[in-house]
């Protein structure tokens, strides 16, 4: 994936058909999942 500016809070990832990815939510989920390892 190409780099995106940190000011971009939401984006679409068309190769996988994922739409409206929320950067803050995604980060929170990653932290939660890592904490449970």
XYZ file of N, CA, C and O in Angstrom:
148
model
N 0.838 -1.174 0.000
C 0.000 0.000 0.000
C 0.886 1.241 0.000
O 1.900 1.288 0.687
N 0.473 2.214 -0.759
C 1.229 3.458 -0.781
C 1.060 4.188 0.549
O 0.101 3.982 1.278
N 2.035 5.020 0.868
C 1.962 5.778 2.110
C 0.878 6.836 2.013
O 0.665 7.420 0.953
N 0.210 7.052 3.129
C -0.786 8.126 3.188
C -0.408 9.066 4.321
O 0.215 8.666 5.300
N -0.768 10.307 4.178
C -0.470 11.317 5.192
C -1.204 10.976 6.488
O -2.315 10.457 6.471
N -0.588 11.281 7.623
C -1.237 11.027 8.908
C -2.466 11.900 9.109
O -3.289 11.622 9.975
N -2.610 12.934 8.303
C -3.803 13.781 8.412
C -5.035 13.110 7.797
O -6.156 13.528 8.067
N -4.829 12.061 7.012
C -5.950 11.322 6.422
C -6.490 10.376 7.496
O -5.784 9.502 7.980
N -7.722 10.574 7.903
C -8.309 9.800 8.993
C -9.088 8.586 8.482
O -9.243 7.608 9.204
N -9.619 8.638 7.262
C -10.366 7.517 6.681
C -9.983 7.370 5.221
O -9.649 8.348 4.553
N -10.012 6.131 4.718
C -9.709 5.887 3.320
C -10.352 4.583 2.889
O -10.862 3.824 3.697
N -10.335 4.340 1.589
C -10.835 3.099 1.002
C -9.651 2.310 0.460
O -8.699 2.894 -0.055
N -9.706 0.988 0.601
C -8.659 0.120 0.056
C -9.308 -0.779 -0.979
O -9.815 -1.849 -0.666
N -9.315 -0.318 -2.213
C -10.055 -0.983 -3.283
C -9.548 -2.375 -3.664
O -10.373 -3.227 -3.995
N -8.244 -2.670 -3.594
C -7.813 -4.026 -3.971
C -8.501 -5.127 -3.157
O -8.728 -6.223 -3.648
N -8.802 -4.839 -1.911
C -9.466 -5.837 -1.046
C -10.954 -5.565 -0.906
O -11.664 -6.321 -0.237
N -11.427 -4.478 -1.480
C -12.839 -4.127 -1.371
C -13.225 -3.568 -0.011
O -14.393 -3.531 0.337
N -12.227 -3.129 0.766
C -12.511 -2.565 2.085
C -12.761 -1.070 1.916
O -11.942 -0.351 1.369
N -13.917 -0.612 2.408
C -14.288 0.785 2.247
C -14.390 1.472 3.595
O -14.781 0.871 4.589
N -14.037 2.731 3.613
C -14.194 3.599 4.777
C -13.412 3.089 5.991
O -13.948 2.934 7.089
N -12.132 2.806 5.801
C -11.267 2.375 6.900
C -11.013 3.576 7.806
O -10.605 4.631 7.352
N -11.250 3.409 9.085
C -11.041 4.467 10.072
C -9.705 4.226 10.764
O -9.527 3.225 11.454
N -8.754 5.117 10.554
C -7.402 4.950 11.096
C -7.402 4.834 12.613
O -6.694 4.013 13.187
N -8.192 5.651 13.305
C -8.200 5.638 14.765
C -8.791 4.335 15.299
O -8.258 3.744 16.237
N -9.883 3.881 14.704
C -10.487 2.618 15.123
C -9.540 1.457 14.849
O -9.354 0.580 15.696
N -8.925 1.450 13.690
C -7.994 0.384 13.338
C -6.826 0.324 14.326
O -6.431 -0.754 14.780
N -6.299 1.483 14.706
C -5.203 1.530 15.677
C -5.658 0.990 17.025
O -4.948 0.206 17.663
N -6.834 1.392 17.470
C -7.352 0.921 18.756
C -7.525 -0.600 18.756
O -7.179 -1.271 19.740
N -8.025 -1.149 17.666
C -8.203 -2.604 17.573
C -6.860 -3.325 17.586
O -6.721 -4.384 18.213
N -5.871 -2.768 16.906
C -4.539 -3.380 16.909
C -3.926 -3.368 18.296
O -3.313 -4.370 18.725
N -4.077 -2.271 19.032
C -3.550 -2.195 20.401
C -4.267 -3.204 21.279
O -3.644 -3.915 22.070
N -5.577 -3.288 21.179
C -6.347 -4.253 21.966
C -5.883 -5.674 21.691
O -5.649 -6.463 22.614
N -5.739 -5.997 20.406
C -5.340 -7.356 20.039
C -3.927 -7.675 20.508
O -3.664 -8.792 20.954
N -3.023 -6.729 20.429
C -1.652 -6.953 20.871
C -1.578 -7.133 22.391
O -0.817 -7.947 22.892
N -2.411 -6.395 23.111
C -2.434 -6.481 24.567
C -2.921 -7.856 25.043
O -2.538 -8.312 26.112
N -3.724 -8.514 24.231
C -4.266 -9.811 24.634
C -3.345 -10.975 24.241
O -3.634 -12.117 24.542
N -2.199 -10.682 23.579
C -1.242 -11.743 23.201
C -0.537 -12.322 24.408
O -0.294 -11.744 25.381
